[in-house]
Coordinates of C-alpha atoms in Angstrom, one line a residue:
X1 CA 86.3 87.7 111.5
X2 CA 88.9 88.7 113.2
X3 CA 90.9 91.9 113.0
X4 CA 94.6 92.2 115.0
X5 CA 95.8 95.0 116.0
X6 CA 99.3 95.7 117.6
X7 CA 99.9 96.7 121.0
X8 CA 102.1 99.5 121.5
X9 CA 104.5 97.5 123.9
X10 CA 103.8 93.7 123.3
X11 CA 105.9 92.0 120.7
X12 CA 104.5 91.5 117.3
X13 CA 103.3 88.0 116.9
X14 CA 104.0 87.1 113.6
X15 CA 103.0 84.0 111.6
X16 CA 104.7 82.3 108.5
X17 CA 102.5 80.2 105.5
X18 CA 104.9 78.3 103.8
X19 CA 108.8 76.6 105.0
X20 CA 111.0 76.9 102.1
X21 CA 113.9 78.6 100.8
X22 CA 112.9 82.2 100.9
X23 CA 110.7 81.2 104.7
X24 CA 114.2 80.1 106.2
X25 CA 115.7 83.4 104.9
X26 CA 112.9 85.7 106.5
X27 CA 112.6 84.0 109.8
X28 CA 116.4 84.0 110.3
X29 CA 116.0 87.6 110.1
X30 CA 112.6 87.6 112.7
X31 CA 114.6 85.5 115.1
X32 CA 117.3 88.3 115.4
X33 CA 114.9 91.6 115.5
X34 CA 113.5 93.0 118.5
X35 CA 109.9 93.3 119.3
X36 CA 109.1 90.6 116.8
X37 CA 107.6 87.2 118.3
X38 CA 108.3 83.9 116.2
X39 CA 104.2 82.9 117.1
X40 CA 103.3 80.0 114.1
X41 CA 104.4 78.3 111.2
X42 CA 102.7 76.5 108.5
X43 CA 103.3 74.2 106.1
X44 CA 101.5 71.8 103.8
X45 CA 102.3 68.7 106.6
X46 CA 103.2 68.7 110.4
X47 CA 106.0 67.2 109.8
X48 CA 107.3 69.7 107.8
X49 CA 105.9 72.5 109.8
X50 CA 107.1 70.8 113.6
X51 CA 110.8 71.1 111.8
X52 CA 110.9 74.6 111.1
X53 CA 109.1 75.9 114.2
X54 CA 111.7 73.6 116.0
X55 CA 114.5 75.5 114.1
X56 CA 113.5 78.9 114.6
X57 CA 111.9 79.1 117.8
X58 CA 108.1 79.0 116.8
X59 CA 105.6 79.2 119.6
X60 CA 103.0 76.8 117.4
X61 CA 103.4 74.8 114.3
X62 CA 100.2 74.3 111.8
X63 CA 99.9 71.4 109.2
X64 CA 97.5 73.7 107.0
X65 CA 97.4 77.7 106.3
X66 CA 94.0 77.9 107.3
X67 CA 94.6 76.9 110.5
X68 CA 97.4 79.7 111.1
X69 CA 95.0 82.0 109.1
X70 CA 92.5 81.2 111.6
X71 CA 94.6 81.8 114.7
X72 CA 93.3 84.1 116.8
X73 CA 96.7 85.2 118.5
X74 CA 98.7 85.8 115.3
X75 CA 99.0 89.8 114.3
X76 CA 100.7 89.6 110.8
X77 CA 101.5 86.8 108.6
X78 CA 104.2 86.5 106.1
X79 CA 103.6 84.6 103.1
X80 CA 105.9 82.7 101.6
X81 CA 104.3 80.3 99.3
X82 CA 104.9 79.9 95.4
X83 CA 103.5 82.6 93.4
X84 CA 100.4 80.7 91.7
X85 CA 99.2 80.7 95.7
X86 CA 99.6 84.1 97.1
X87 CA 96.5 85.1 95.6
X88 CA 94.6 82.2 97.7
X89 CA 96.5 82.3 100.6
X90 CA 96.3 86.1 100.9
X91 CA 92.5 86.1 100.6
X92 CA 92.0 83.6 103.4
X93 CA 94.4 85.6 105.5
X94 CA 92.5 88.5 104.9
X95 CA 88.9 87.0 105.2
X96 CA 90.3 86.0 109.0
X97 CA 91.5 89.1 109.8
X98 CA 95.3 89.2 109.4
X99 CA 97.7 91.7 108.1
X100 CA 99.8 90.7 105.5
X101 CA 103.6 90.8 104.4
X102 CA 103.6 88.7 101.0
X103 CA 106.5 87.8 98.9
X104 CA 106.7 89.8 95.8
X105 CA 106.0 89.4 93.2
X106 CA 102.7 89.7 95.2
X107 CA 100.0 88.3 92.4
X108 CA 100.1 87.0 89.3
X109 CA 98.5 89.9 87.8
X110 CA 96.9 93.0 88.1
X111 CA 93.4 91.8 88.5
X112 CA 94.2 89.7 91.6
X113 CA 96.2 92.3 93.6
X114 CA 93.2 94.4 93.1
X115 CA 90.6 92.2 94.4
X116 CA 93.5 91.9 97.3
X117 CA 94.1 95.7 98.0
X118 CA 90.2 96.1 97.8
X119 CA 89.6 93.5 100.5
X120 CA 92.7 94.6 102.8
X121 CA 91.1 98.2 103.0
X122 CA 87.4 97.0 103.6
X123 CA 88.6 94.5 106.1
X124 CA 91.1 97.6 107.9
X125 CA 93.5 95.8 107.8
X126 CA 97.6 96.3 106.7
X127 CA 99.0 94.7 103.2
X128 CA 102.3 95.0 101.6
X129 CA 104.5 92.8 99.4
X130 CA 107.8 92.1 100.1
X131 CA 110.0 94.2 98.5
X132 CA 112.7 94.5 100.4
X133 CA 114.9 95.8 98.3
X134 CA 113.5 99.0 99.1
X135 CA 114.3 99.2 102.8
X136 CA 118.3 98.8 102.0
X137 CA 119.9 101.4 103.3
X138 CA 122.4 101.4 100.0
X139 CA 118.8 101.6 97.7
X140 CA 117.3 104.8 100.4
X141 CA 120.2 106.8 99.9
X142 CA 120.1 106.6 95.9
X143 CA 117.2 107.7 96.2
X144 CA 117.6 110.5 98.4
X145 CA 120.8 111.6 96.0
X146 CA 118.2 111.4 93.4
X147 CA 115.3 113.8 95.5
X148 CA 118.0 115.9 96.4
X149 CA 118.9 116.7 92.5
X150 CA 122.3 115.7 92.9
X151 CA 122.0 114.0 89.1
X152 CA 119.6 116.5 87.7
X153 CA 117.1 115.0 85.4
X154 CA 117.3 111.7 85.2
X155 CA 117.8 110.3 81.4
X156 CA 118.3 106.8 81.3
X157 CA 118.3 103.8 83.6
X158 CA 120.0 100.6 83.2
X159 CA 119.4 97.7 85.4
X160 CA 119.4 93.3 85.1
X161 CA 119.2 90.3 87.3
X162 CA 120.5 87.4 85.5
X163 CA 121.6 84.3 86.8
X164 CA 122.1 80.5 85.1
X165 CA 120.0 78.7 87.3
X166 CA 120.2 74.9 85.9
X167 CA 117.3 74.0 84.1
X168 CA 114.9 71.1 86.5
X169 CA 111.0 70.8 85.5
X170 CA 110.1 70.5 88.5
X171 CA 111.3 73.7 89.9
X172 CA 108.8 76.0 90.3
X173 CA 111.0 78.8 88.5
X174 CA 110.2 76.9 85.4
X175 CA 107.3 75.6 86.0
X176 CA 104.2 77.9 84.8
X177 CA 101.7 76.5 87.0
X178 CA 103.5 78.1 89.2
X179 CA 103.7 81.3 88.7
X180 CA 107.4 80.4 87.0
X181 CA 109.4 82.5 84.5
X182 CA 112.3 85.7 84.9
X183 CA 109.6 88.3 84.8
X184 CA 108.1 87.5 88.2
X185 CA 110.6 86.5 90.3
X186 CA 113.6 88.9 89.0
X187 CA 112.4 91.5 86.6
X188 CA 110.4 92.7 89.4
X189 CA 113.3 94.2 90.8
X190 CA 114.8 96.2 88.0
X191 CA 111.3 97.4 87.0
X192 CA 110.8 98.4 90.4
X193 CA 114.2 100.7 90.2
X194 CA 112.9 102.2 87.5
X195 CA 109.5 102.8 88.8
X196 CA 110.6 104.3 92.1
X197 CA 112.5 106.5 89.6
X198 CA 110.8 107.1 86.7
X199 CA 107.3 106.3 87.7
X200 CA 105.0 104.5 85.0
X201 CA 106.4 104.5 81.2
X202 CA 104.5 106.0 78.4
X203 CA 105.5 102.8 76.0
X204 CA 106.6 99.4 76.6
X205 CA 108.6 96.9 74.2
X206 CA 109.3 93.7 75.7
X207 CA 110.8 90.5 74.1
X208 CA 111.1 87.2 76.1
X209 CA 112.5 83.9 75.1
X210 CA 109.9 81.2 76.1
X211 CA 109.6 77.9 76.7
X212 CA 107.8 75.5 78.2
X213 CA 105.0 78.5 79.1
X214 CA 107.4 80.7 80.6
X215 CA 109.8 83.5 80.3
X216 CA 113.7 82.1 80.4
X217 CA 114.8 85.2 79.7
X218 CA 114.0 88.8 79.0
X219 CA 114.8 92.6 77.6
X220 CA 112.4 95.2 78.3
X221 CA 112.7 98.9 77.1
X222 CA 110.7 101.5 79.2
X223 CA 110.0 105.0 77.3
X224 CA 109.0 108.2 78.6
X225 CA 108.8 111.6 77.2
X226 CA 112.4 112.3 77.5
X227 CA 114.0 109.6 79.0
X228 CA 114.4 105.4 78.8
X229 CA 115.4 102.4 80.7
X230 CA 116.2 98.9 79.7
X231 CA 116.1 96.2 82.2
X232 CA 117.1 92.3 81.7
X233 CA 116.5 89.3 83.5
X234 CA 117.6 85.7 83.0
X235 CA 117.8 82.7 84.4
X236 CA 120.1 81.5 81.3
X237 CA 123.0 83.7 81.6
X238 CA 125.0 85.3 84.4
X239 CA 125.8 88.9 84.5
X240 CA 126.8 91.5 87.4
X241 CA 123.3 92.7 87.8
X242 CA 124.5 96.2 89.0
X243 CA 122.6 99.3 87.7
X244 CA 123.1 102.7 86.7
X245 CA 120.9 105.8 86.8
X246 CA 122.0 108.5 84.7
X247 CA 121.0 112.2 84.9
X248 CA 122.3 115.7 83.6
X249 CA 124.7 116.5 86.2
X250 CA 125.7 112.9 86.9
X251 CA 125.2 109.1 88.0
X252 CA 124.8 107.3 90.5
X253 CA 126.3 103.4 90.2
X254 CA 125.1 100.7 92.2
X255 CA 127.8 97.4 93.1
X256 CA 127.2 94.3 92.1
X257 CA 123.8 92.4 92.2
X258 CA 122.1 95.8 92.9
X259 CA 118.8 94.9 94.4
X260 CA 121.4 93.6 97.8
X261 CA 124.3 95.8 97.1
X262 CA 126.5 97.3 100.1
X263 CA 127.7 100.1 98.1
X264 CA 126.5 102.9 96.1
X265 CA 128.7 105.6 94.3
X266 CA 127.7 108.9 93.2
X267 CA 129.6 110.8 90.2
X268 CA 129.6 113.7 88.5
X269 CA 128.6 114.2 84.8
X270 CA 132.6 114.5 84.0
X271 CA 132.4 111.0 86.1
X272 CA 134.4 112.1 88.6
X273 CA 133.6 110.1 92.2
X274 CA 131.6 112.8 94.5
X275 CA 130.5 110.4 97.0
X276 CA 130.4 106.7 97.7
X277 CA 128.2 105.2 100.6
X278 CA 128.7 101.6 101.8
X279 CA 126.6 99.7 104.6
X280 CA 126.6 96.4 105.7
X281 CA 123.3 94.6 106.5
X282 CA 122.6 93.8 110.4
X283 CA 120.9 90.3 109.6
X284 CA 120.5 89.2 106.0
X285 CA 118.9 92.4 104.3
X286 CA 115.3 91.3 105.5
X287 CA 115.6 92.4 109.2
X288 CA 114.5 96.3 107.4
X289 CA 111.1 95.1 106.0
X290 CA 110.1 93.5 109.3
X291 CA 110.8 96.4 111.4
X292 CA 108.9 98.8 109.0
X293 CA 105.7 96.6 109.3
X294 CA 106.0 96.6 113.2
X295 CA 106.6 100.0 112.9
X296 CA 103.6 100.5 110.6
X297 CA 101.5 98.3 112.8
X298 CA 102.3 99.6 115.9
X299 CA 101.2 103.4 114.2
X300 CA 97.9 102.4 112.7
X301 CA 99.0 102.4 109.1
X302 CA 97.0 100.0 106.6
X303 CA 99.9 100.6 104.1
X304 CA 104.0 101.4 104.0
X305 CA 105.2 105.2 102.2
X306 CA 107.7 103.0 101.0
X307 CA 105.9 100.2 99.6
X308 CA 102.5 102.1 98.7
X309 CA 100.0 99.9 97.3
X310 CA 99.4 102.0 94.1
X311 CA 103.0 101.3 93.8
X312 CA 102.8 97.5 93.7
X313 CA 100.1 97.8 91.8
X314 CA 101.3 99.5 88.5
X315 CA 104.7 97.6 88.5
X316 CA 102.1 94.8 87.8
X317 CA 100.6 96.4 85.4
X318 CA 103.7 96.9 83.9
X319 CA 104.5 93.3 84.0
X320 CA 101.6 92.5 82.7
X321 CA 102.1 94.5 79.3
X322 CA 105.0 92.4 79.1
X323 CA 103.2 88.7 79.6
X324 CA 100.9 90.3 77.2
X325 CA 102.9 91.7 74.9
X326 CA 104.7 87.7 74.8
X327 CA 101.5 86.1 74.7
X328 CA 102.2 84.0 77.7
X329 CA 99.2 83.3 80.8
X330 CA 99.6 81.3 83.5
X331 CA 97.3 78.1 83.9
X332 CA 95.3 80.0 87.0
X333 CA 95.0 83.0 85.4

């Protein structure tokens, strides 16, 4: 094995497993950021790897994962696979020596990521998921409003991502082989707000409407000693997915589709506006997650303070009171 470690002044060389929607989105962002080297792509066939190197710039295309995995050159690779295959894909990365970016939600559930987190830290090497919601500057300064006290204790929490996305069986939303359902792929988001908040709940109540072996849509109510959220997610309905978090001396309102929004307002508890803050993104919104793992590779770290591993790891747990609450596993579970 392998273990890659980043120059202090040589571009990152970063490789990509997987060439769909989501991979297009990330490497738009790599192409545009500075230090970062578009090194490899992979894909399940040449063919379709050849295309998106030749789109984007890639140094070297790979017709399998394993051979990117097992590149020598590559520092960090971003996985972009469905979610039933992060758990593989990670662990091969890993056993070859690579740090890892992977696309949330990271595992299927909590017993995977572990196995995960325990081999990133006996291999010394770097793992995060992707949550780059996180890195918005819109999200950072809610929650430096929120370490500052400028809504005193916070009370209740309301957040969604729901969106009709047309019904097709072969999608791999829907499908629960995989990894398919609201929870995963939205949920993750507003139950990440709450947890950057809130931290973990003392009770969960979930309810899901299933079918087919996954969750089409969802309500879940997070209590704590003196406080709640309640988070939705849907891929039946549309809503405006914004979010509020209320406190004792005020609120803070995010715009529209929170998790990407360029505006955050901050009132008092008469609701009076204090303060609004708007920024635009650079790139796409992903261009703020690369630079922190260049950033954290070029340091040392083995872990982002704004993605921490123990973070990730009990917003799965989370989810996974809900899938078990539901009674709903996945066929590689």
């Amino acid at each position: 094995m392998t273990t890659n470690t980043a120059s202090c002044t040589a571009p990152i060389r970063w490789g990509i497993i997987g060439t769909g929607r989501i991979a297009h989105t990330f490497a738009k962002a790599l192409m545009n950021c500075k230090d970062a080297q578009l090194y490899a792509a992979a894909s399940r066939t040449i063919q379709k790897a050849d295309k998106f190197a030749a789109e984007y710039g890639f140094l070297k295309s790979y017709g399998s994962y394993t051979e990117l995995a097992q590149d020598p050159d590559v520092d960090v690779i971003y996985i972009a696979t469905p979610m039933s295959a992060h758990y593989n894909d990670v662990r091969s990365c890993l056993e070859n020596g690579k740090n890892i970016l992977c696309e949330k939600s990271v595992t299927l559930n909590c017993r995977q990521l572990e196995e995960l987190l325990d081999l990133a830290k006996s291999n010394g090497l770097f793992f995060m998921e992707a949550m780059w919601m996180k890195f918005s500057p819109v999200y950072r300064k809610a929650m430096e409003w929120i370490r500052e006290g400028k809504i005193g204790r916070i009370s209740c929490i309301k957040a969604g991502f729901c969106n009709h996305v047309p019904y097709n069986a072969d999608d791999r939303l829907f499908r629960a082989d995989c990894g398919g359902g609201a929870l995963l792929d939205i949920a993750v988001y507003p139950l990440t707000l709450v947890h950057d908040v809130m931290g973990v709940p003392d009770h969960i109540m979930a309810h899901a409407h299933i079918l087919n072996g996954i969750d089409m849509s969802n309500t879940i109510i997070l209590q704590y000693d003196d406080a709640f959220a309640a988070v939705d997610s849907s891929f039946e309905y549309p809503s405006r997915n914004n979010a509020m978090i209320s406190g004792s001396d005020g609120m803070i309102l995010f715009g529209d589709n929170f998790y990407a929004a360029s505006e955050v307002c901050l009132y008092d508890r008469s609701l009076h506006l204090i303060e609004t803050y708007t920024a635009e993104d650079s790139i796409n919104g992903y261009e703020y997650e690369i630079e922190e793992v260049m950033k954290c590779l070029r340091n040392g770290a083995k872990e982002s303070m704004l993605v921490p591993q123990k973070a990730t790891l009990e917003v799965m747990q989370m989810m996974d009171e809900c899938r078990r609450q539901w009674g709903m596993e996945f066929p590689d579970e």
